[in-house]
Coordinates of C-alpha atoms and ligand atoms in Angstrom, one line a residue:
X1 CA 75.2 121.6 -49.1
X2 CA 72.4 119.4 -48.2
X3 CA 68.7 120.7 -47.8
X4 CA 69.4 119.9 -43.8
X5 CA 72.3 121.4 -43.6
X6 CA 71.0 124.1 -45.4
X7 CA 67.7 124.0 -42.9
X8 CA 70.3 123.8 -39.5
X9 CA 71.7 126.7 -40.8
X10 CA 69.1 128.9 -41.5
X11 CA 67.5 127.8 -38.5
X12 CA 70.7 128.8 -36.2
X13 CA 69.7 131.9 -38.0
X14 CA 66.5 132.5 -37.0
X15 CA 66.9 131.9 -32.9
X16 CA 70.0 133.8 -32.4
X17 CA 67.8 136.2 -31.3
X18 CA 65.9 134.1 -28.5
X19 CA 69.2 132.6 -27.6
X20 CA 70.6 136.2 -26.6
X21 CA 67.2 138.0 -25.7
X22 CA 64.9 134.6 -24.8
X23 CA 61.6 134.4 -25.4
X24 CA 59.3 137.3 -23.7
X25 CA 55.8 137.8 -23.2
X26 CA 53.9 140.2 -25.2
X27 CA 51.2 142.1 -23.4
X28 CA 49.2 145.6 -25.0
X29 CA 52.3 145.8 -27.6
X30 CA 55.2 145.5 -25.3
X31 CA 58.2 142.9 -24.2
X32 CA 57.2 141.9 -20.4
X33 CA 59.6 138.9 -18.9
X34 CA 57.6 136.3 -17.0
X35 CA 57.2 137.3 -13.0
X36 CA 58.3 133.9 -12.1
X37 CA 61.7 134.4 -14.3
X38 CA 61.8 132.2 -17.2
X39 CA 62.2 128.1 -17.7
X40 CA 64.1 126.7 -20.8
X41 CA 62.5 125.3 -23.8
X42 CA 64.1 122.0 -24.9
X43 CA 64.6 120.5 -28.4
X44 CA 63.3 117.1 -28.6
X45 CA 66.1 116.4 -31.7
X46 CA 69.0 116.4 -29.5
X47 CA 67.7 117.6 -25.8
X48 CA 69.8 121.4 -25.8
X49 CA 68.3 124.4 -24.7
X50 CA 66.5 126.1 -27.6
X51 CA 66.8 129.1 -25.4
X52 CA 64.7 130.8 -22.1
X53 CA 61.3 131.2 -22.0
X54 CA 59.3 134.1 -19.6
X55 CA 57.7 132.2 -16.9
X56 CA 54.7 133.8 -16.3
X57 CA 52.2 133.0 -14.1
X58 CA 48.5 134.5 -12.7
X59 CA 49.8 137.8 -12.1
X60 CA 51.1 138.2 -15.8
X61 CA 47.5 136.9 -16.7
X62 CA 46.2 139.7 -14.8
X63 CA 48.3 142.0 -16.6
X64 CA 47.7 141.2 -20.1
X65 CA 43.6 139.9 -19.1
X66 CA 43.1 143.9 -18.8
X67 CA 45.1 144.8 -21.6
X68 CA 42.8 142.6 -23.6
X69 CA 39.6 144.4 -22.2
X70 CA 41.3 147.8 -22.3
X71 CA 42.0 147.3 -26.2
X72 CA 38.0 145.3 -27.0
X73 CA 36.0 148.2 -27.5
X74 CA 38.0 149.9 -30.0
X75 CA 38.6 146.5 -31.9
X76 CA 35.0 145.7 -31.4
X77 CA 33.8 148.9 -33.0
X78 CA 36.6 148.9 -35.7
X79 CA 34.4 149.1 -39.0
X80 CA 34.2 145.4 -40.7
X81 CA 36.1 146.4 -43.5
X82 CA 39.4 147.7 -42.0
X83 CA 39.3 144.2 -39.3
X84 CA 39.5 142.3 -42.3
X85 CA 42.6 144.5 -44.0
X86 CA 44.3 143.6 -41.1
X87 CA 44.0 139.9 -40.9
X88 CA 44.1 139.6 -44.4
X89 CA 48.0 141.2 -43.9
X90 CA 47.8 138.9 -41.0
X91 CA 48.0 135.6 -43.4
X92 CA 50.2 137.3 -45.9
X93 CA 52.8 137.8 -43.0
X94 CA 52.8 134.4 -41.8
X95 CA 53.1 133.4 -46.1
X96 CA 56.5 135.6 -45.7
X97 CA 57.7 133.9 -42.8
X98 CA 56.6 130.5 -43.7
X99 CA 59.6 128.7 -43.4
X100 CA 61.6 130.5 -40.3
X101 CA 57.7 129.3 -38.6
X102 CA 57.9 125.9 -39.7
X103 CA 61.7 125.6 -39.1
X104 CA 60.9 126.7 -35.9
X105 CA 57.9 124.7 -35.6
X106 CA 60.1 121.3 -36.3
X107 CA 63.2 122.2 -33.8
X108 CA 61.1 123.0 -31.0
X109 CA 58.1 120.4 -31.6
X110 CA 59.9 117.7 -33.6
X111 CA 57.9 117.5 -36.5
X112 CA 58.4 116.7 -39.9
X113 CA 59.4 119.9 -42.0
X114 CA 57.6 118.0 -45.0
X115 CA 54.5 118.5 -42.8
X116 CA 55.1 121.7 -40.8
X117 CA 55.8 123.6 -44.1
X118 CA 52.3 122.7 -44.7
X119 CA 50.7 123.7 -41.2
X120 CA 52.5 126.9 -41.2
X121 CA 50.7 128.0 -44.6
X122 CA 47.4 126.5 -43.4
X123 CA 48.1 129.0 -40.6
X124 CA 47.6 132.1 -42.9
X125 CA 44.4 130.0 -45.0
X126 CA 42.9 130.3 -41.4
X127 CA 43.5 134.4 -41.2
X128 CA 42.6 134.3 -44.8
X129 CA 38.9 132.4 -44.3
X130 CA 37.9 134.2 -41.5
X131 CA 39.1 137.8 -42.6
X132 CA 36.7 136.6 -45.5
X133 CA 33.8 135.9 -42.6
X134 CA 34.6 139.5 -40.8
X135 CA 31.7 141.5 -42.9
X136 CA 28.7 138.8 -42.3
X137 CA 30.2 138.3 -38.6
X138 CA 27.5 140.2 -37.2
X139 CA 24.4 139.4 -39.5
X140 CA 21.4 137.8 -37.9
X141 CA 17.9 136.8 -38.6
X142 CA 14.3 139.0 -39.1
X143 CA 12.2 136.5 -37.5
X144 CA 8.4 137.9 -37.8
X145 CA 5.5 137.3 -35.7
X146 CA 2.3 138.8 -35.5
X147 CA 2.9 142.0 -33.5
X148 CA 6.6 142.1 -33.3
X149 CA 9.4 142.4 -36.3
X150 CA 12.2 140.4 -34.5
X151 CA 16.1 140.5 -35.2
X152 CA 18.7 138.7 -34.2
X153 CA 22.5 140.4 -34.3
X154 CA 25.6 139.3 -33.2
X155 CA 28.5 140.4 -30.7
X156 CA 31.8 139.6 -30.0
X157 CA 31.8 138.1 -26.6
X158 CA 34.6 139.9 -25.3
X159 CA 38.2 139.3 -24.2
X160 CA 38.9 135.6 -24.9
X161 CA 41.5 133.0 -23.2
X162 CA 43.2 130.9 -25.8
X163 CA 45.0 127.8 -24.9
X164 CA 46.8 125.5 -26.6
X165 CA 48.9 122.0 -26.9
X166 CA 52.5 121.1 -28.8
X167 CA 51.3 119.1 -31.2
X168 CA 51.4 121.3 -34.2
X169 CA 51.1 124.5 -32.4
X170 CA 50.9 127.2 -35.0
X171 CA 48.1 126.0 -37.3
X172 CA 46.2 125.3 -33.6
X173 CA 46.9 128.7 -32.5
X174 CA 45.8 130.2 -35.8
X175 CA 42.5 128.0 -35.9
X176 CA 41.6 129.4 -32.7
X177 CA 42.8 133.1 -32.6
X178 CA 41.7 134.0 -36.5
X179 CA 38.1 133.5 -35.5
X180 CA 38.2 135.1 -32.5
X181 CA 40.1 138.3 -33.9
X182 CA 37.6 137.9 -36.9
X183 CA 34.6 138.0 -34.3
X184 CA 36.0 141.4 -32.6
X185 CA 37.1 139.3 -29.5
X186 CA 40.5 140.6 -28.0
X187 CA 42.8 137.3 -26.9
X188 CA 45.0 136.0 -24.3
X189 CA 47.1 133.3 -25.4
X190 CA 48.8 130.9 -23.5
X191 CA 50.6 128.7 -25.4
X192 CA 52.2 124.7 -24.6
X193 CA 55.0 125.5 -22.3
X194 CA 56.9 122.8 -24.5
X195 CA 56.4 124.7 -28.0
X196 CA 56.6 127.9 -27.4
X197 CA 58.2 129.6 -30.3
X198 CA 55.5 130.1 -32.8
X199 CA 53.4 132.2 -30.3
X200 CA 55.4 134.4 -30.7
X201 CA 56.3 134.4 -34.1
X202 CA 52.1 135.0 -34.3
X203 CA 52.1 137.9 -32.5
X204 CA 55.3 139.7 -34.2
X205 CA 53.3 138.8 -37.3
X206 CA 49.9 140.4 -36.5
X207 CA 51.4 143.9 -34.9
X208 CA 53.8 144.0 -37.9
X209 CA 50.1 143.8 -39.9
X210 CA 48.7 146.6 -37.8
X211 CA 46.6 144.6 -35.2
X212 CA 46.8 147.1 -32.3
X213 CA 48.6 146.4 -28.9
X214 CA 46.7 144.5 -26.2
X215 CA 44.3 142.8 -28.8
X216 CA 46.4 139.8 -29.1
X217 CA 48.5 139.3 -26.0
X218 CA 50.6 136.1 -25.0
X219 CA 51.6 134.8 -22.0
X220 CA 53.8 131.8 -21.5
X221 CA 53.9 129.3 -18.9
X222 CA 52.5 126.4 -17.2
X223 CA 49.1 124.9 -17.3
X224 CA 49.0 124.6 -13.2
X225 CA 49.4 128.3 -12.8
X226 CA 49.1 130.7 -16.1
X227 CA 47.1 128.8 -17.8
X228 CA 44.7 128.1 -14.4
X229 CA 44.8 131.9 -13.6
X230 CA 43.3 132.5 -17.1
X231 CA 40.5 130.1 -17.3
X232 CA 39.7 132.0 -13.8
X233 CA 39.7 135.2 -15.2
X234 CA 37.2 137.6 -14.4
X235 CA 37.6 139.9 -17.2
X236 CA 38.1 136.9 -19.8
X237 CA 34.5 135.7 -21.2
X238 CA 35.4 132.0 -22.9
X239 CA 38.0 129.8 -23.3
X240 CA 38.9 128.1 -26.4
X241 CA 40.9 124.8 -25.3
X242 CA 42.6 122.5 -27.5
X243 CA 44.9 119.6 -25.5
X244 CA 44.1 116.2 -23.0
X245 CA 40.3 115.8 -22.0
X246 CA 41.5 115.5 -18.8
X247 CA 42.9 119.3 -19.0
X248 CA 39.6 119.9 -20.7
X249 CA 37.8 118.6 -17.4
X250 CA 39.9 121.0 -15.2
X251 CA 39.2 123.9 -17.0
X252 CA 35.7 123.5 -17.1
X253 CA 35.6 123.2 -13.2
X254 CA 38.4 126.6 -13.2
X255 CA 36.0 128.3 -14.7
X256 CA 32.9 127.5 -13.3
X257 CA 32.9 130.4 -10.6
X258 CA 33.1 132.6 -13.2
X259 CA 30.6 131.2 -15.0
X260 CA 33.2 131.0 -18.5
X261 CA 32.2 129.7 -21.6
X262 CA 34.0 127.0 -22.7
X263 CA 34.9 125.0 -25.8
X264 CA 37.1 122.3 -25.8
X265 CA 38.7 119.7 -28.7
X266 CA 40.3 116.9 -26.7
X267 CA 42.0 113.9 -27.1
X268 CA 40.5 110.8 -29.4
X269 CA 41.3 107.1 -30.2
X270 CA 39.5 106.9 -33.5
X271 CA 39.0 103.7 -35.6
X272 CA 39.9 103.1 -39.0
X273 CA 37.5 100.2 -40.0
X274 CA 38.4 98.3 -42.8
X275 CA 35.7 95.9 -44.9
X276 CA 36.8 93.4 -47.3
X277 CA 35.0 95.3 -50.2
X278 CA 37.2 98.2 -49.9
X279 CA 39.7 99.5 -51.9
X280 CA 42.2 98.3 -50.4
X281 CA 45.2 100.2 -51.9
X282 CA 44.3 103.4 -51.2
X283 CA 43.0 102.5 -47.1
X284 CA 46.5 101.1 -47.0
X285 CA 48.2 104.6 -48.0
X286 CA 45.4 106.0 -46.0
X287 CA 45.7 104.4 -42.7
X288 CA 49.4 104.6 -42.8
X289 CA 49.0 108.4 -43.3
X290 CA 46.5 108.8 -40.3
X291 CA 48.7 107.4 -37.7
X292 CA 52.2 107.7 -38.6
X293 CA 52.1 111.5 -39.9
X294 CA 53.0 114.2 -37.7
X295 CA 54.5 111.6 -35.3
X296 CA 50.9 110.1 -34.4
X297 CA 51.1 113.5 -32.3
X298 CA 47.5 114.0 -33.6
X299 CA 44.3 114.4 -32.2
X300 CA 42.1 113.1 -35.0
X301 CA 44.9 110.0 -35.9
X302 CA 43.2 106.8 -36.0
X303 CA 45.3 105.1 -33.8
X304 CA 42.5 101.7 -34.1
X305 CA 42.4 99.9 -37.1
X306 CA 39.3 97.6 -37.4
X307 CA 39.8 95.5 -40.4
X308 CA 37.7 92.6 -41.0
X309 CA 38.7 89.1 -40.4
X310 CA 38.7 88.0 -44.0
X311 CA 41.7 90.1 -45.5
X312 CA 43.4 90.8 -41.7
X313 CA 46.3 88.5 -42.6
X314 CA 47.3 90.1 -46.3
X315 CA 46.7 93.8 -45.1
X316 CA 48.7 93.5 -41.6
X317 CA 51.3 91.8 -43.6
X318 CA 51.8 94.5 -46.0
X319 CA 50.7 97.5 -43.6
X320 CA 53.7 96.0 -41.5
X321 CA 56.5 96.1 -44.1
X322 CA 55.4 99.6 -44.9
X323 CA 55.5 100.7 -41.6
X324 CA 59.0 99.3 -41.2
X325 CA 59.9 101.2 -44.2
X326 CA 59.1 104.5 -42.9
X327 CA 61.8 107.0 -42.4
X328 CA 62.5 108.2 -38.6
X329 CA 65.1 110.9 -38.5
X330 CA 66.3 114.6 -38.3
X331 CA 63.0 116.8 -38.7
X332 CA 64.7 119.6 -41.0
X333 CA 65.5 117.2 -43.0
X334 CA 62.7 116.4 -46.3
X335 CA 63.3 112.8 -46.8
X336 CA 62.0 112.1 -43.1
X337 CA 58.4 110.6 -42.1
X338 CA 58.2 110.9 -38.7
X339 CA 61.0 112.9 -36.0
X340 CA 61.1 112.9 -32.1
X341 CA 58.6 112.9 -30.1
X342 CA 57.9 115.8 -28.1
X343 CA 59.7 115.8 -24.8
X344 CA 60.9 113.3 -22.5
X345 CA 58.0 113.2 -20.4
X346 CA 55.6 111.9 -23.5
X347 CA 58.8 109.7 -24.5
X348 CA 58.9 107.7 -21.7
X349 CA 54.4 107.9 -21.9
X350 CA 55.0 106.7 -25.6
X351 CA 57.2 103.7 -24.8
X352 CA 55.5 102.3 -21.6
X353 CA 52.9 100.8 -24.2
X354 CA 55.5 98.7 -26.0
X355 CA 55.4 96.7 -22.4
X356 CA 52.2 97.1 -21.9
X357 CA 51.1 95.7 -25.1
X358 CA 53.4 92.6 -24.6
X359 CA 51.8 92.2 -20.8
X360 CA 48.0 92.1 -22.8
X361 CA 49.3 89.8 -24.8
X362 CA 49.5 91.9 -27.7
X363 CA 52.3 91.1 -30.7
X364 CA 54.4 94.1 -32.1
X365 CA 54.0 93.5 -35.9
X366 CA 56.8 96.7 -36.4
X367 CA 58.5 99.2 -34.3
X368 CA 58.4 98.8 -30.5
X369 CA 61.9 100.2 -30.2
X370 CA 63.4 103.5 -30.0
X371 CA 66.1 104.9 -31.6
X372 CA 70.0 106.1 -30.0
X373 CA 69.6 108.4 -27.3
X374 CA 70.3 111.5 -28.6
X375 CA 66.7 112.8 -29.0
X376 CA 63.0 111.2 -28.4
X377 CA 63.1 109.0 -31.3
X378 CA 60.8 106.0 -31.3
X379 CA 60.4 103.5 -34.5
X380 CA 56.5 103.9 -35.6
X381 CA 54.8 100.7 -34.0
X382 CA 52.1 98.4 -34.7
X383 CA 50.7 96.1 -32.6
X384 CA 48.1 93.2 -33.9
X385 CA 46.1 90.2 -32.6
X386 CA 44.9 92.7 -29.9
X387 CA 41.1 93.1 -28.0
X388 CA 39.7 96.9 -27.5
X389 CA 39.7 95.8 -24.5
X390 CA 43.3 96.4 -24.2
X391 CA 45.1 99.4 -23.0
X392 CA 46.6 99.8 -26.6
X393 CA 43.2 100.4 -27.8
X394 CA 41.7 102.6 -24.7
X395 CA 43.8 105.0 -24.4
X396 CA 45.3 107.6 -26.1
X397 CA 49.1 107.0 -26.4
X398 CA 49.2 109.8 -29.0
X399 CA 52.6 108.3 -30.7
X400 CA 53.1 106.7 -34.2
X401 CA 51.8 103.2 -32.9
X402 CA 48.9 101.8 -34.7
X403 CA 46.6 99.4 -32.5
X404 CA 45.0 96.3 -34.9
X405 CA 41.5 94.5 -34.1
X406 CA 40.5 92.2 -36.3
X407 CA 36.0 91.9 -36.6
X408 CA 33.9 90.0 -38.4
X409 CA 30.1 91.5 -39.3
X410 CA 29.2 95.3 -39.6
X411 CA 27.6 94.7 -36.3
X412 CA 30.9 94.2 -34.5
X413 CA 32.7 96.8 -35.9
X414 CA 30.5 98.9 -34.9
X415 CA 30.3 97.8 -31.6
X416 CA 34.3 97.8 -31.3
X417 CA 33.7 101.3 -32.9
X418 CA 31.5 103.1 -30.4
X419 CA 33.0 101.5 -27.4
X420 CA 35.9 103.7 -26.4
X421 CA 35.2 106.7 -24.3
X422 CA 36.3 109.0 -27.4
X423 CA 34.4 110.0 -30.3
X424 CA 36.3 112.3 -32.4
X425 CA 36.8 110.9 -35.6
X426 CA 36.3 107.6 -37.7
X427 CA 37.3 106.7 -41.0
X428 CA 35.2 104.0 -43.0
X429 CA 36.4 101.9 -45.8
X430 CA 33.8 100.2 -47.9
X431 CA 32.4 100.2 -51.0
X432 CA 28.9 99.5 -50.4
X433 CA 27.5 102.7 -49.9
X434 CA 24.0 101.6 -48.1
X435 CA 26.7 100.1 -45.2
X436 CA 28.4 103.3 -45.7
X437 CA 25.6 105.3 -44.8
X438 CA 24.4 102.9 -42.2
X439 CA 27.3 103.0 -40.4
X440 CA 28.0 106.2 -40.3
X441 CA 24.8 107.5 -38.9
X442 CA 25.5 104.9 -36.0
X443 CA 29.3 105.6 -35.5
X444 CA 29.6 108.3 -32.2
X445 CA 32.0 110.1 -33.5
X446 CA 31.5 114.3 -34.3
X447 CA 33.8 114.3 -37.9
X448 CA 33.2 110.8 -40.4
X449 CA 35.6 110.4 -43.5
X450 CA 34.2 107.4 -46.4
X451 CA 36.7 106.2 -48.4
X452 CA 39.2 109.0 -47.0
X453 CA 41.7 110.3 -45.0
X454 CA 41.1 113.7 -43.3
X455 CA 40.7 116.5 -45.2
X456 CA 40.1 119.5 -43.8
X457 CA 37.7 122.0 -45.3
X458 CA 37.0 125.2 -43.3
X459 CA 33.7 125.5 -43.5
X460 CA 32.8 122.6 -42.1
X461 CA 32.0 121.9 -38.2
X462 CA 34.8 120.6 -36.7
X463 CA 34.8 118.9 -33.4
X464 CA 34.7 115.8 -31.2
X465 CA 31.6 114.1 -29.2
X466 CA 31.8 111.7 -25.8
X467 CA 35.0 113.0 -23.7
X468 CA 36.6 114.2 -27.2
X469 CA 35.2 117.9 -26.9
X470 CA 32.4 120.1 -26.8
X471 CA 31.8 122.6 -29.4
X472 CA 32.3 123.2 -33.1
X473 CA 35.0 125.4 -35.0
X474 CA 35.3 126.3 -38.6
X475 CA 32.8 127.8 -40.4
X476 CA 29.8 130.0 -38.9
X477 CA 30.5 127.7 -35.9
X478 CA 33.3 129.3 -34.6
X479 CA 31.1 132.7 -34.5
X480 CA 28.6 130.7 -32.1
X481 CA 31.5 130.6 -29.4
X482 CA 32.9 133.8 -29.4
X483 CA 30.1 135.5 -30.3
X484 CA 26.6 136.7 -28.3
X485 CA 23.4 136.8 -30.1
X486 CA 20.5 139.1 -29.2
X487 CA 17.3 139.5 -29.8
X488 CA 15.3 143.0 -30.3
X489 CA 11.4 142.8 -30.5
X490 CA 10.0 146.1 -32.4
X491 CA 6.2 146.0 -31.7
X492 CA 4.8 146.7 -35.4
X493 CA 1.4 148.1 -34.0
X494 CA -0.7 148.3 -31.0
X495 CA -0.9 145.0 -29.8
X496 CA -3.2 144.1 -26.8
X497 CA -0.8 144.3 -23.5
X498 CA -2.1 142.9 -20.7
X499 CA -3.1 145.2 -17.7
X500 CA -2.3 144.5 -13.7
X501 CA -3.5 147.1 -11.0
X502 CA -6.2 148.7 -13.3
Ligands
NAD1 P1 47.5 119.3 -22.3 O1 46.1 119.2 -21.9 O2 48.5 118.7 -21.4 O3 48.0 120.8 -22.5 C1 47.3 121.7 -23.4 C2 47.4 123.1 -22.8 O4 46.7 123.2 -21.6 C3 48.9 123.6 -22.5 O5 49.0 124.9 -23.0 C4 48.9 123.5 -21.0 O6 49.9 124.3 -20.4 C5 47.5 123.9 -20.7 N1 47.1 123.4 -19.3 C6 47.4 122.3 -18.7 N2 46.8 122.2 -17.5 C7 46.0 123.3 -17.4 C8 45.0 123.8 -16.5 N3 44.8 123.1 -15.3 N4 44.4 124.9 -16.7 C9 44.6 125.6 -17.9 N5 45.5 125.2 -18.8 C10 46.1 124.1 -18.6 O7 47.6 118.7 -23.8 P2 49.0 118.5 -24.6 O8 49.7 117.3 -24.0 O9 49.7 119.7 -24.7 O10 48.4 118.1 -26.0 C11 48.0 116.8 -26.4 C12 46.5 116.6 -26.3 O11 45.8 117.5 -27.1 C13 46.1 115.2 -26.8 O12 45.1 114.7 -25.9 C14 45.4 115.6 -28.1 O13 44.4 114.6 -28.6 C15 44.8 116.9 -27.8 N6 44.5 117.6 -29.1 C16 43.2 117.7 -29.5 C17 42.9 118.4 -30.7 C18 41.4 118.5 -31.1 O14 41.2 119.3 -32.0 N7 40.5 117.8 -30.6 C19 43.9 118.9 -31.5 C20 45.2 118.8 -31.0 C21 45.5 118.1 -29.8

């Protein structure tokens, strides 16, 4: 048997139990169906009905937003010590179940299983690095003056609304629900409407680890109504957004009457830039990785490659034989690069810029096409001899195509660079480190790789500026959102107070 067959089958496995029960919601510990019925979740590998999928809407919100604040004081209070047990069982769960998440992951998203295997462990490194965070969670600062001792502590900010997009949903989820659980926040989570499986996967995971019922509570649904009726929340204190800036825009305005705090990582159109003095080898590799992997479904993919006008014609040539050489196909199975892309809706977003980049006056270089009809398969695409002016290079297609701008000084690439309405990421290629740190400090953009692809390390802030997001995660910045900090002034002596009405 080959490793897909093997996959399908132990796949089929894994959802005969969605296919007979569907997928429910889970509110304080318990099965609820959706109060609008349910809608069915569709496989972007061949278009059938993974299975049904509670439809909830704002009154299932309102259901599991009190469950949330019924269960916060009790997790709030739960001694440092035992919060971390828990999500430390919380990662070793998910480690169990790492391949029924990422075989799920790949039917319902399709995404590679060479990179979903991956994002699934990531998933429990999350739970494990913030369990680790739990016991300093609360620390502060003694800040003294001259009549006061002052302290700063920490508090979890309360029930918190999670929401989240398809792309790779499970490591998302777990990036934004480990810190929060860490924190002693209680969670909502309403997860992409077209990945819904590894929601709840998470939530079997952490009651099976002894998270008690109602601290993590899912609802699935639709962004217009569940996902509104959340950000609106009364009893729900912040929401942690990941998905389209646009989306990121709504919710900010959802929650204004409610004053919510909000933190939101949006979409990006990063550039890649190129100089002749780089090592070229290895920004080949890398450049190929940041656009074609996980289908170009990637908010930090540099989907603009500024290479300079000196070696443009040698490294198109060979980025383009490369690109044709990647392998689209079945997402269980190992040998493939890049699957289908997420539903039809994006398909048909995906493929409007192969016309659109021939109207600009773009060429296609490679790809362009899409594959049989059976699922959302497109060929990764790369267009060259285009201007950022284009639409190819403005907007966020979020699909393996790879928009080339050739420059010519420092000074235009960085120009090119900054002017795009993004600024999540960049990636610079150079081996003249003075231009390296020059161009960095100039480059809007909230996360900088030299000589690098992305690599994630927790610690560090991540997080996007201009219409890619505001806010941090990872590290002690995740504790700034869902956390409150106060401060206590203990007069140290008998300092002169002044006196009214004497
Ligand atoms: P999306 O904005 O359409 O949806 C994301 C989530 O928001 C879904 O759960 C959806 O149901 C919900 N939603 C939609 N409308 C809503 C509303 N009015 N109120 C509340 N919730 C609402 O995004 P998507 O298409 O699922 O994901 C792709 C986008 O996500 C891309 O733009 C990508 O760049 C971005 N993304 C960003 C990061 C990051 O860290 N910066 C990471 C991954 C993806």
């Amino acid at each position: 048997m080959s490793i897909l067959t093997d996959n399908i089958a132990k796949l089929e496995g894994h959802l005969a139990r969605f296919r007979q029960t569907g997928i429910l919601n889970r509110v304080a510990g318990q099965d609820v169906p959706g109060s609008a019925g349910t809608f069915d979740s569709i496989s972007p590998v061949d278009k059938s009905v993974v299975c049904a999928v509670a439809h909830g809407t704002a009154a299932d919100i309102d259901v599991a937003a009190r469950a949330a604040k019924a269960a916060f004081p009790a997790w709030r209070d739960m001694p440092a010590l035992e919060r971390k047990k828990i999500l430390i069982r919380v990662a070793e769960g998910i480690e169990a179940r790492a391949e029924e998440i990422a075989l799920c992951e790949c039917w319902d998203t399709g995404q590679a299983w060479r990179f979903m295997s991956k994002a699934a462990l990531r998933g429990a490194e999350n739970f494990r690095f913030f369990a680790d965070q739990v016991t300093s969670a609360r620390d502060g600062k003694h800040l003294q003056s001259p009549t006061l001792m002052n302290i700063t502590t920490r508090s979890p900010i309360g029930p918190v609304g999670v929401i989240t997009p398809w792309n790779t949903p499970f490591m998302l989820s777990t990036w934004k629900i480990a810190p929060a659980l860490a924190a002693g926040c209680t969670v909502v989570h309403k997860p992409a409407e077209a990945s819904p499986l590894t929601a709840r996967l998470l939530v079997e995971i952490a009651e099976e680890a002894g998270l008690p019922p109602g601290v993590l509570n899912v609802v699935n649904g639709f962004g217009e109504d569940a996902g509104k009726a959340l950000t609106e929340h009364k009893d729900i204190k912040a929401i942690a957004f990941v998905g389209e800036s646009r989306t990121g825009s709504m919710i900010t305005k959802q929650g204004a009457d409610t004053l919510k705090r909000v933190h939101l990582e949006l979409g990006g159109k990063n550039p890649v830039i190129v100089f002749d003095d780089a090592d070229l080898e290895r920004a080949l590799d890398a450049v190929i990785f940041m656009i074609y992997s996980i289908n170009g479904e990637r908010c930090t993919s540099s989907s603009r490659l500024l290479i300079q006008d000196t070696i443009r014609e040698d490294f198109e040539a060979r980025l383009a034989a490369r690109v044709n050489n990647i392998k689209v196909g079945h997402p269980l199975d190992p040998e493939t690069e890049i699957g289908p892309l997420i539903s039809e809706e994006h398909f048909a977003k995906v493929t409007s810029y192969f016309d659109i980049a021939d109207q600009d006056g773009a060429q296609t270089a490679a790809g362009g096409v899409t594959l049989g009809d059976e699922g959302y398969f497109v060929r990764p695409t790369l267009f060259t001899g285009a201007t950022n002016q284009m639409r190819i290079a403005r907007e966020e297609i979020f699909g393996p195509v790879l928009t080339s701008i050739p420059f010519t000084t420092e000074a235009q690439a960085l120009e090119i660079a900054n002017d795009t309405d993004y600024g999540l990421t960049g990636y610079v290629w150079t081996n003249d480190l003075t231009r390296a740190l020059r161009f960095t400090d100039k480059l809007e953009a909230g996360m900088i790789w030299v000589n690098s692809e992305n690599v994630r390390h927790l610690p560090t802030p991540f997080g996007g500026v201009k219409a890619s997001g505001i806010g941090r995660d990872g590290g002690d910045w995740s504790f700034e959102f869902y956390m409150e900090q106060k401060h206590v002034g203990f007069a140290t002596g008998q300092h002169k107070i002044s006196r009214l009405g004497v």
